[in-house]
Structure formats: structure tokens, C-alpha cells
PDB file of C-alpha atoms and ligand atoms in Angstrom:
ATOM      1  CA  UNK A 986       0.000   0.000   0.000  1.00 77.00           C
ATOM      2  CA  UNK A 987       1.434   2.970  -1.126  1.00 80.00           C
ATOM      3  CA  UNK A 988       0.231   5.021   1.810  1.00 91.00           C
ATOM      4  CA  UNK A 989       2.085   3.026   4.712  1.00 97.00           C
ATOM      5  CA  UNK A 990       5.299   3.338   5.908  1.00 98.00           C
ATOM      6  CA  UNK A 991       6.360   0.431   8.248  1.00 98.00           C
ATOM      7  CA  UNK A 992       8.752   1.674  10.867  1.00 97.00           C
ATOM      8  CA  UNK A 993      10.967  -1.567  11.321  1.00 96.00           C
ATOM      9  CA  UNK A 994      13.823  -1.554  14.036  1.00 95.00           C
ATOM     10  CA  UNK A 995      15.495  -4.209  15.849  1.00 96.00           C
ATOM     11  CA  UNK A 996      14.810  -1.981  19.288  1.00 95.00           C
ATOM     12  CA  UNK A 997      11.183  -2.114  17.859  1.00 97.00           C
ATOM     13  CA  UNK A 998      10.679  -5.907  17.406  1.00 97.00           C
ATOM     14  CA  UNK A 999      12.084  -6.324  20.511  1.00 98.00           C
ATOM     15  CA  UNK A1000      10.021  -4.252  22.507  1.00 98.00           C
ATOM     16  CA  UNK A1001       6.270  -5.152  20.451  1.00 98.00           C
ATOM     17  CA  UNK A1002       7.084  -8.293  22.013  1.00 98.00           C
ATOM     18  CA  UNK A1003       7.021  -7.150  25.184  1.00 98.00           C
ATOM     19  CA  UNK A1004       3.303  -5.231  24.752  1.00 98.00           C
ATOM     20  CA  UNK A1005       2.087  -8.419  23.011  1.00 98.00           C
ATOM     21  CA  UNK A1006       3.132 -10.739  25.975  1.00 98.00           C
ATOM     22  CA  UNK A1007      -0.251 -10.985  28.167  1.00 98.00           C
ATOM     23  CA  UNK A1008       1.756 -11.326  30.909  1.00 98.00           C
ATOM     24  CA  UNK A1009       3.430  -7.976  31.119  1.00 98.00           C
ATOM     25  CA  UNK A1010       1.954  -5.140  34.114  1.00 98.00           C
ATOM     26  CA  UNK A1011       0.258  -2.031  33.328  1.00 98.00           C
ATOM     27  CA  UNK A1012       3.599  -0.566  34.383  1.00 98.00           C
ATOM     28  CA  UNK A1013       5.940  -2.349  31.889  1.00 98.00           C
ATOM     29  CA  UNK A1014       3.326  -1.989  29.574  1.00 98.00           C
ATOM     30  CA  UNK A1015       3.435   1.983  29.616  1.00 98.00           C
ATOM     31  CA  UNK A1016       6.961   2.798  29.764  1.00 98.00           C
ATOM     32  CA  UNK A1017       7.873   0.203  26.964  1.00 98.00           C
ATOM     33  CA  UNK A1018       5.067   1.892  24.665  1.00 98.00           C
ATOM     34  CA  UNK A1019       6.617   5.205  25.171  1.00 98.00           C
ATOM     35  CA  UNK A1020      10.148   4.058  24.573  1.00 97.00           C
ATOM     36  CA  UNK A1021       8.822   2.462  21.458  1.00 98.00           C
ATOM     37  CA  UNK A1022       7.277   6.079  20.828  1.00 98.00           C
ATOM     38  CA  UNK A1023      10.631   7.796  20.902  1.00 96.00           C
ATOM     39  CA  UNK A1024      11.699   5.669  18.120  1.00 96.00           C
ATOM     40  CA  UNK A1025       8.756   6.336  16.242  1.00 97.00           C
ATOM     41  CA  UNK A1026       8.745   9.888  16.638  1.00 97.00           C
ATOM     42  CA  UNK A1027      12.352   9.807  15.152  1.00 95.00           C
ATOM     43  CA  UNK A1028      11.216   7.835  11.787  1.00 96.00           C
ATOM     44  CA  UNK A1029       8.181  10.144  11.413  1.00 97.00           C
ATOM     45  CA  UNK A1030       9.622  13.125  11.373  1.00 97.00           C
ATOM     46  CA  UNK A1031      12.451  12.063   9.382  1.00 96.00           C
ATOM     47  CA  UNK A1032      11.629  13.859   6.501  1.00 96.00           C
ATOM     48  CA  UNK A1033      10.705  16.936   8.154  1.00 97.00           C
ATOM     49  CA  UNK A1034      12.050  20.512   6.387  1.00 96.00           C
ATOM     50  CA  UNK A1035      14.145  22.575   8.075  1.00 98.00           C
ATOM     51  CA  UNK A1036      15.390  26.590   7.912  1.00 98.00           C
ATOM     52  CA  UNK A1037      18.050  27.724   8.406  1.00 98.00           C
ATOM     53  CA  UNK A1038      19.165  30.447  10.960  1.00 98.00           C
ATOM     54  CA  UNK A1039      22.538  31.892  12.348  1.00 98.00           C
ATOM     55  CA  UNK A1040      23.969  30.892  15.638  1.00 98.00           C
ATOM     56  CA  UNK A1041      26.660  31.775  18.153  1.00 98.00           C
ATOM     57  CA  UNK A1042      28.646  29.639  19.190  1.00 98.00           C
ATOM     58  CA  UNK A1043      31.205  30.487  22.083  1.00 98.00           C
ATOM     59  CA  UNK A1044      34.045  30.948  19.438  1.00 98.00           C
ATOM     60  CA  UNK A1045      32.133  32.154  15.946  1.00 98.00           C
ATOM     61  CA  UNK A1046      28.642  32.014  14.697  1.00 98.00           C
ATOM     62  CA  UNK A1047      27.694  29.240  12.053  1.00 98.00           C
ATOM     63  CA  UNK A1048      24.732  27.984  10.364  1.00 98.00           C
ATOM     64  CA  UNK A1049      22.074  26.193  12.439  1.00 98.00           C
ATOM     65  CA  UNK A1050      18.630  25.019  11.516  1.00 98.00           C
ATOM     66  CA  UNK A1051      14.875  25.188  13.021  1.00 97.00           C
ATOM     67  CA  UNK A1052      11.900  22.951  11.848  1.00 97.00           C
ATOM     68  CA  UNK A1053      10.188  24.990   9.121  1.00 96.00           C
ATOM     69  CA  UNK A1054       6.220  23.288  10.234  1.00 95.00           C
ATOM     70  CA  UNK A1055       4.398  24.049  13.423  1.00 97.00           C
ATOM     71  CA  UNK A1056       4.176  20.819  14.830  1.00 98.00           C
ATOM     72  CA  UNK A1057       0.750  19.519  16.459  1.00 98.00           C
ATOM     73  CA  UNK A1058       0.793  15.908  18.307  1.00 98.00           C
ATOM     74  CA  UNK A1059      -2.972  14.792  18.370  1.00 98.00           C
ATOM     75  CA  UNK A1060      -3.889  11.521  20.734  1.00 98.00           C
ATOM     76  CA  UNK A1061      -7.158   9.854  20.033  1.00 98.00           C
ATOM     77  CA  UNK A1062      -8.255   8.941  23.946  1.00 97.00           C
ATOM     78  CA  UNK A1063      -7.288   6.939  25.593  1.00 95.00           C
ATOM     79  CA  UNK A1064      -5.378   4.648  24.009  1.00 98.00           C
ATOM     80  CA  UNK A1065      -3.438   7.156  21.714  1.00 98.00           C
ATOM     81  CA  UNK A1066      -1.933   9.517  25.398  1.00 98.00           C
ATOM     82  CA  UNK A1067       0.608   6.405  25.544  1.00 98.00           C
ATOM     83  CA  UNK A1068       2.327   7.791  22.786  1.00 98.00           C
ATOM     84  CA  UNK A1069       2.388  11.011  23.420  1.00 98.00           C
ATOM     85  CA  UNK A1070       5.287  11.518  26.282  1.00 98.00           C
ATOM     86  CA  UNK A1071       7.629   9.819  23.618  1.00 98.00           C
ATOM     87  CA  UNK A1072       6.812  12.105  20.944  1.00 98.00           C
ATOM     88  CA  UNK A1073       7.222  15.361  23.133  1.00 98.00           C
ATOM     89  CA  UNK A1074      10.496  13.628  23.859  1.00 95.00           C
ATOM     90  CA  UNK A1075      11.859  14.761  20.372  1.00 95.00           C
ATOM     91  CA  UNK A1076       9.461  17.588  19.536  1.00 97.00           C
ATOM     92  CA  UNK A1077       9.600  19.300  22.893  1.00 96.00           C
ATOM     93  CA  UNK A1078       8.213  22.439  21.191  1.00 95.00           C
ATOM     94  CA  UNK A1079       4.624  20.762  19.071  1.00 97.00           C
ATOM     95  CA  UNK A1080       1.471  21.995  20.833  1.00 98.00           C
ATOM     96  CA  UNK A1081      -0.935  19.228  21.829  1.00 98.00           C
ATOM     97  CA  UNK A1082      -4.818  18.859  20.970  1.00 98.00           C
ATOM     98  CA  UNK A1083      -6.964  15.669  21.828  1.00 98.00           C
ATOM     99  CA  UNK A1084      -9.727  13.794  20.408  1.00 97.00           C
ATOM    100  CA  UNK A1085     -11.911  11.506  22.373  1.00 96.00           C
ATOM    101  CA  UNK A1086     -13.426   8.746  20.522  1.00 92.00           C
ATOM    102  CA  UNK A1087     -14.496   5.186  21.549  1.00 89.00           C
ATOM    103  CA  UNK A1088     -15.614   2.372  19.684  1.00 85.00           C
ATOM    104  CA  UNK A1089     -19.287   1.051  19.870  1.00 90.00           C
ATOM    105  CA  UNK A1090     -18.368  -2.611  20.831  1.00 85.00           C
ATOM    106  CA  UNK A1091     -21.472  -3.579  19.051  1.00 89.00           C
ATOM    107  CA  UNK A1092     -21.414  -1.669  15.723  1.00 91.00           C
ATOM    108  CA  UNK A1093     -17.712  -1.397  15.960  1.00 88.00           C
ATOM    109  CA  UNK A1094     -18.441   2.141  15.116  1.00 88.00           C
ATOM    110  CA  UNK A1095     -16.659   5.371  16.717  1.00 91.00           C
ATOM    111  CA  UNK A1096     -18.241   7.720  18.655  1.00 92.00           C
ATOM    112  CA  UNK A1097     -16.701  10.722  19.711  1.00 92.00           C
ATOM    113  CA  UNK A1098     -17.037  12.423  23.259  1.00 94.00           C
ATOM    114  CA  UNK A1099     -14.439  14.758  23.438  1.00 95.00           C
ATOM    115  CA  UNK A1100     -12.176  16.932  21.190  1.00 95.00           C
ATOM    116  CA  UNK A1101      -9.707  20.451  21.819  1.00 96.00           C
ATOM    117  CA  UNK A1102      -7.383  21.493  19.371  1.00 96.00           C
ATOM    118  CA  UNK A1103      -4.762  24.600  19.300  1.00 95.00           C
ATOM    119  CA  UNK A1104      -5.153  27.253  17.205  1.00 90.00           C
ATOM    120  CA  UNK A1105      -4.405  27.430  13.437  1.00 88.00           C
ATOM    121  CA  UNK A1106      -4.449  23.850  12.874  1.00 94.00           C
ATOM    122  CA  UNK A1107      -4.269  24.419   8.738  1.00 94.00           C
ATOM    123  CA  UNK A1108      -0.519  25.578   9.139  1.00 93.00           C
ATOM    124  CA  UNK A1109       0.451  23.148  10.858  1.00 97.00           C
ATOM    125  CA  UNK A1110       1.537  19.392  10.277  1.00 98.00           C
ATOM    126  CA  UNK A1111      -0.606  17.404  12.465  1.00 98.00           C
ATOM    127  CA  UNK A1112       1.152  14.174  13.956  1.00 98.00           C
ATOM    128  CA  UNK A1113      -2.449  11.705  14.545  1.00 98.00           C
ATOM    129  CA  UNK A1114      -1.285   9.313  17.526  1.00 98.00           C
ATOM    130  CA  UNK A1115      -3.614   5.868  18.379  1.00 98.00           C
ATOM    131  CA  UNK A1116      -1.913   3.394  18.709  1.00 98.00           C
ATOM    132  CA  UNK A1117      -4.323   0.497  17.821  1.00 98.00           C
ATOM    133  CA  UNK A1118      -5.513   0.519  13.451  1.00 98.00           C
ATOM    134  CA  UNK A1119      -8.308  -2.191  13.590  1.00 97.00           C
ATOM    135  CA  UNK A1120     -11.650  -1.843  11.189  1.00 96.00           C
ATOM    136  CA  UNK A1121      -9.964   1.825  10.890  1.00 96.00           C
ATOM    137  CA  UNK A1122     -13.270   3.648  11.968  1.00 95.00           C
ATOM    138  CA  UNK A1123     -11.783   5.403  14.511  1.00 95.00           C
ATOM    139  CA  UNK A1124      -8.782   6.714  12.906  1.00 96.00           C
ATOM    140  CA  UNK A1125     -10.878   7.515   9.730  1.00 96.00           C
ATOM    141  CA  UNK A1126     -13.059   9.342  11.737  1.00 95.00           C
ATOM    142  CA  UNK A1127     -10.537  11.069  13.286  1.00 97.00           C
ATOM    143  CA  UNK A1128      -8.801  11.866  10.599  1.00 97.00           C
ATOM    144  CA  UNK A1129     -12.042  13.745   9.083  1.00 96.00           C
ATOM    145  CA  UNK A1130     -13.077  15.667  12.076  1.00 95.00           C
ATOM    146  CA  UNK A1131      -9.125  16.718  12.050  1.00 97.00           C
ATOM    147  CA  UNK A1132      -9.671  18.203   8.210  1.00 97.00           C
ATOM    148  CA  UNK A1133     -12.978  19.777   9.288  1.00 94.00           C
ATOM    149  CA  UNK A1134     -11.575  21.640  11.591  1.00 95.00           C
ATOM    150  CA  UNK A1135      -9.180  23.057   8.992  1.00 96.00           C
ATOM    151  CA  UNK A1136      -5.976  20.413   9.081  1.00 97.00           C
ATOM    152  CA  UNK A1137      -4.180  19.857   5.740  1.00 97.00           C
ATOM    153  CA  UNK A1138      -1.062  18.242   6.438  1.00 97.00           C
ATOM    154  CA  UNK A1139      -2.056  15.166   8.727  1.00 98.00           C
ATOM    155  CA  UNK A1140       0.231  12.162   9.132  1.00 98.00           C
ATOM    156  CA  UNK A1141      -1.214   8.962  10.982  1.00 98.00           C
ATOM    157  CA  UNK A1142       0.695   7.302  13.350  1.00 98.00           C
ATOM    158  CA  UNK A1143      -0.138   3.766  15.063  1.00 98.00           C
ATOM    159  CA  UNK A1144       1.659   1.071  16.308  1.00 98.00           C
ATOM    160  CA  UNK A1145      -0.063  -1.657  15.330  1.00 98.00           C
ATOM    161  CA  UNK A1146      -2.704  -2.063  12.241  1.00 98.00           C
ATOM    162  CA  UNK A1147      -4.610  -5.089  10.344  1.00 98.00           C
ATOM    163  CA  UNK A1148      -4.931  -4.888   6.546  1.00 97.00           C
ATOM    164  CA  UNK A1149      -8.764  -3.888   6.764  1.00 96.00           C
ATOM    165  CA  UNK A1150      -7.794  -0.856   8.585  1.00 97.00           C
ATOM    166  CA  UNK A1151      -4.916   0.309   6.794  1.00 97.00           C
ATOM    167  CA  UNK A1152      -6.646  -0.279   3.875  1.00 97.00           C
ATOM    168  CA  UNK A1153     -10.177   2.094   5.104  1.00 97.00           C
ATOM    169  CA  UNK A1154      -7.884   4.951   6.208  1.00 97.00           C
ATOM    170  CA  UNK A1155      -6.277   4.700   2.612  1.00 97.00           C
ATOM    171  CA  UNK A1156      -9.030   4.747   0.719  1.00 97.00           C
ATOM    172  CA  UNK A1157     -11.367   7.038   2.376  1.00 97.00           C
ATOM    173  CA  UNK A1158      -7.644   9.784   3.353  1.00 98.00           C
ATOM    174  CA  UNK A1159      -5.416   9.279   0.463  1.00 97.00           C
ATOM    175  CA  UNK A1160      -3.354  12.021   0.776  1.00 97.00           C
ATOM    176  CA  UNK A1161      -2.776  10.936   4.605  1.00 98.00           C
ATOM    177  CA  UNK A1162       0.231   8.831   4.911  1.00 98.00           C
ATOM    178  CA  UNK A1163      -0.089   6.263   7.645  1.00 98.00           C
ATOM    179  CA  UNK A1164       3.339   5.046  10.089  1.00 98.00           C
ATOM    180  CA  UNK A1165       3.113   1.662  11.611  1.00 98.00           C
ATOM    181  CA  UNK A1166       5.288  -0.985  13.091  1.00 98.00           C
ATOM    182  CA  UNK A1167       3.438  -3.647  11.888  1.00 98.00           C
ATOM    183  CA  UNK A1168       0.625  -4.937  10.443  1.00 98.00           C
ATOM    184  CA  UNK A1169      -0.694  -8.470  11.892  1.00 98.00           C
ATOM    185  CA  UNK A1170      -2.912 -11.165  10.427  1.00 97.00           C
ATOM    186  CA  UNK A1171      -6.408  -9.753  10.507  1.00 96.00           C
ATOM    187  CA  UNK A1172      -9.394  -9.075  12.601  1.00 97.00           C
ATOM    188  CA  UNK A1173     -11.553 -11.562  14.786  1.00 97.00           C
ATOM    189  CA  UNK A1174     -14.844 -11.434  14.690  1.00 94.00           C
ATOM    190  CA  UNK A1175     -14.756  -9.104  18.043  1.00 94.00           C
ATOM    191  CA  UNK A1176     -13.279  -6.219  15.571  1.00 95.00           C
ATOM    192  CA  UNK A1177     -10.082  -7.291  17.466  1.00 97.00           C
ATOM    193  CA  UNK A1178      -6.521  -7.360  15.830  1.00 98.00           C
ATOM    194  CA  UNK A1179      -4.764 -10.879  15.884  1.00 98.00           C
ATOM    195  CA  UNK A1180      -2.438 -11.788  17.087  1.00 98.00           C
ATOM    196  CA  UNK A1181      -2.599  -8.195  18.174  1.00 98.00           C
ATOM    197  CA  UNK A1182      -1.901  -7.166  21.932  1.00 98.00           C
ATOM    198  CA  UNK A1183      -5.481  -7.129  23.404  1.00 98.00           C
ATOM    199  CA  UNK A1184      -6.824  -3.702  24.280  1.00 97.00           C
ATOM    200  CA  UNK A1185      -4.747  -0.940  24.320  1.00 98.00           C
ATOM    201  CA  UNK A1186      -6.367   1.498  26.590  1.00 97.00           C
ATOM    202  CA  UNK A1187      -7.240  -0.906  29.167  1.00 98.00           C
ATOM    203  CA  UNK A1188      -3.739  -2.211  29.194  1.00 98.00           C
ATOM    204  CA  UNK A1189      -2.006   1.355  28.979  1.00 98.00           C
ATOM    205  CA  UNK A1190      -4.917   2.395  32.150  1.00 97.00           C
ATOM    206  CA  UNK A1191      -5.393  -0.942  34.331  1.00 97.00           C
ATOM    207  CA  UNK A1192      -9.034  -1.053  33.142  1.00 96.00           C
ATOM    208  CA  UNK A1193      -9.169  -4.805  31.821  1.00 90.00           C
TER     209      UNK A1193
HETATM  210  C1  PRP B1457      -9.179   1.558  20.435  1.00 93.17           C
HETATM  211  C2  PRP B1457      -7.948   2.156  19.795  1.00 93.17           C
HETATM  212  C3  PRP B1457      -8.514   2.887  18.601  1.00 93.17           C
HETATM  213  C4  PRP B1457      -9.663   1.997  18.208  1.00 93.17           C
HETATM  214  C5  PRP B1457      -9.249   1.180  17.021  1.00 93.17           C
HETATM  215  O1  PRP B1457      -9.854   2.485  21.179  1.00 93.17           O
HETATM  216  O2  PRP B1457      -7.216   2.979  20.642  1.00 93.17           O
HETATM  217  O3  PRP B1457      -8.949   4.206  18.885  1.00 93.17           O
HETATM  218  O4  PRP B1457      -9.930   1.130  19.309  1.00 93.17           O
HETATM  219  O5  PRP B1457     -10.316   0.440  16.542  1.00 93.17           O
HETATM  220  P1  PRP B1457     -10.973   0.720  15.119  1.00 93.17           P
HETATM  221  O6  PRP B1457      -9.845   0.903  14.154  1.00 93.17           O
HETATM  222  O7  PRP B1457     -11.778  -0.504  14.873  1.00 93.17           O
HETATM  223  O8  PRP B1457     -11.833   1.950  15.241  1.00 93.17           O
HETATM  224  P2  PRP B1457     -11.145   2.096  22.069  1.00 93.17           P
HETATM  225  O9  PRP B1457     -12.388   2.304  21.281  1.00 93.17           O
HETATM  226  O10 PRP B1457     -10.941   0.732  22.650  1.00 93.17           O
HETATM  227  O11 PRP B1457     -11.153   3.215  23.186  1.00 93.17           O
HETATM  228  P3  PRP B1457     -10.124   3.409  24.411  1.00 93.17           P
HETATM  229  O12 PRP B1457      -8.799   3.834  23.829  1.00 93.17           O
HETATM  230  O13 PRP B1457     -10.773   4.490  25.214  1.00 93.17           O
HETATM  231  O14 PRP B1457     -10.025   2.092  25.152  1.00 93.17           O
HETATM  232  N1  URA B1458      -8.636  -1.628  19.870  1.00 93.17           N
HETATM  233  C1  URA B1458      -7.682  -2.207  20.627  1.00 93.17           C
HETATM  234  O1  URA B1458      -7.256  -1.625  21.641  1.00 93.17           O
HETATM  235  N2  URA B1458      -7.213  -3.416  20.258  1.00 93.17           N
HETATM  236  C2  URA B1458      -7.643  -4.053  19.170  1.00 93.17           C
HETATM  237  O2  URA B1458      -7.159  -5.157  18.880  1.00 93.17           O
HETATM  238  C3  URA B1458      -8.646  -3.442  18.395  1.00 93.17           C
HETATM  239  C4  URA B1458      -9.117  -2.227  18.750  1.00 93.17           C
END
């Protein structure tokens, strides 16, 4: 798909492993997912253009460089916050909106609850942090209310996706490229991604 990037790293593998395993704590659970996040955030921004500017050094000035695009890290709660700490890590400066969304277990649906963005969204690149791509409702979603409220550079970042949701968010965003680690098998019948790592959120929050 040419939308996807898939962020592969040894460091990566290794720690995936660690969120699938069922039996690793809340605790272990967190702080690996935002060390994973670090790395992320480095391969995501990769790309990212840069100005130039003059600094002074202690002995002569030189040429140093600033990132040309407002930055704007956007978690989709809960699950998406656990990403967050590792992004700030290496964009210390990007502002920080939210949007609240859960899926309707039954219809697998989103439905959204909560959402606060900063201002002048449009001129900025928008960094789209959930961590979980499943039927890809919720990111798709997400991903629309984002452009509504006037985003046009919007990257989505997850850590894990099946095909049927990399493959919604494609086809209803194509101009949004999409980041993850991995994409696994496919979906059970519970909308759940296999072999997957169970439920984010509840894992992230101690709610399972
Ligand atoms: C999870 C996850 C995504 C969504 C993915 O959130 O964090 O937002 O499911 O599923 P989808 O691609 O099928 O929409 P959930 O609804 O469990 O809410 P939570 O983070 O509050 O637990
Ligand atoms: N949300 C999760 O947290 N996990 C899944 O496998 C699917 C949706």
C-alpha cells in the first residue's frame, strides 16, 4: 500500500514483544510503549524541512537550523496519550490537541465524546497518535473531524494495524500517509486485531 510506511527496528521488534506478551503489568506496559514512541517519533519526522538560521557559538557564529512546520501531536483517547510523552520527547516544542473517541463494541463504530485542538491547525503538520488501526473507523473518523476543523497536512501514526484498517484509512484519506510498526494477520470477529496485543487502553490504564 502505497500510503504506509512500516517503521521496522530491531529496538522495535524487541520491545512489540514485550506489549504483546499478556503477561506484562500495566507498568511495563506503559513505559515500553513510550520508549517504542521515541523511536517512532524519530522515523516520522524524518523527513521533516528545516530553515536555516545563524547561531553563536562560544568561538564564531555558524549555520544552524529550526523545523520549518508548526508541529501539532494529536492523541485519540485513551489509548493514543501512551504515545504522546515519547513524541514530546523529540518535539519538545509541538502543541498538543486531543480527540476523544471510543468504539461502539457492538457496531464497531466510533463515537466521539471529546475533542480540543490549538489554534491554526491548517498551518500546521498534524502528527495523529492511536496506537491500535483495527476496522480503521476510529482513525478515519478522526482523521475527518481533524480536516474539518481546517488540518491539511495530517500524518497517521499507530503502532499496530490489520490490513482492513490500513486499507479504510487509505481509501477514504489518500493524501494521509499512515506510520506503523506492523501490520498483523487480521481481525476476529470481536473487531479485534490478531495476534494483536489485546486492548490498548485498558492495558495502557489498568481497566481490563
Ligand atoms: C481503540 C484504539 C482505537 C480503536 C481502534 O480504542 O485505541 O482508537 O480502538 O479500533 P478501530 O480501528 O476498529 O476503530 P477504544 O475504542 O478501545 O477506546 P479506548 O482507547 O478508550 O479504550
Ligand atoms: N482496539 C484495541 O485496543 N485493540 C484491538 O485489537 C482493536 C481495537
Amino acid at each position: 500500500m502505497k500510503n504506509l510506511t512500516i517503521i521496522d527496528h530491531p529496538l522495535i521488534r524487541r520491545d512489540l514483544s514485550v506489549l504483546r506478551n499478556r503477561r506484562t503489568d500495566n507498568h511495563l506496559f506503559r513505559t515500553t510503549l513510550r520508549r517504542v514512541a521515541s523511536v517512532m517519533a524519530f522515523h516520522v519526522t524524518s523527513d521533516l524541512a528545516l530553515t536555516t538560521e545563524r547561531v553563536a557559538t562560544p568561538l564564531e557564529t555558524t549555520t544552524g537550523y529550526v523545523l520549518r512546520d508548526d508541529i501539532v501531536i494529536v492523541p485519540v483517547l485513551r489509548a493514543g496519550l501512551g504515545l504522546v510523552d515519547g513524541f514530546l520527547d523529540f518535539l519538545p516544542d509541538a502543541r498538543v490537541g486531543h480527540i476523544g473517541l471510543y468504539r461502539n463494541e457492538k457496531t464497531l463504530e466510533p463515537v466521539e465524546y471529546y475533542s480540543k485542538f490549538p489554534r491554526s491547525l491548517g498551518k500546521s503538520l498534524v502528527l495523529l497518535l492511536d496506537p491500535m488501526l483495527a476496522t480503521g473507523g476510529s482513525g478515519s473518523a478522526a482523521i475527518a473531524f481533524l480536516k474539518q476543523k481546517g488540518a491539511t497536512k495530517i500524518r497517521f501514526v499507530t503502532l499496530l494495524a490489520a490490513p482492513e484498517g490500513v486499507r479504510r484509512v487509505a481509501s477514504r484519506h489518500p493524501d494521509v500517509r499512515i506510520f506503523s510498526c506492523v501490520v498483523d494477520r487480521k481481525l476476529n470477529a470481536r473487531g479485534y486485531i490478531v495476534p494483536g496485543l489485546g486492548d490498548a487502553g485498558d492495558r495502557i490504564f489498568g481497566t481490563e
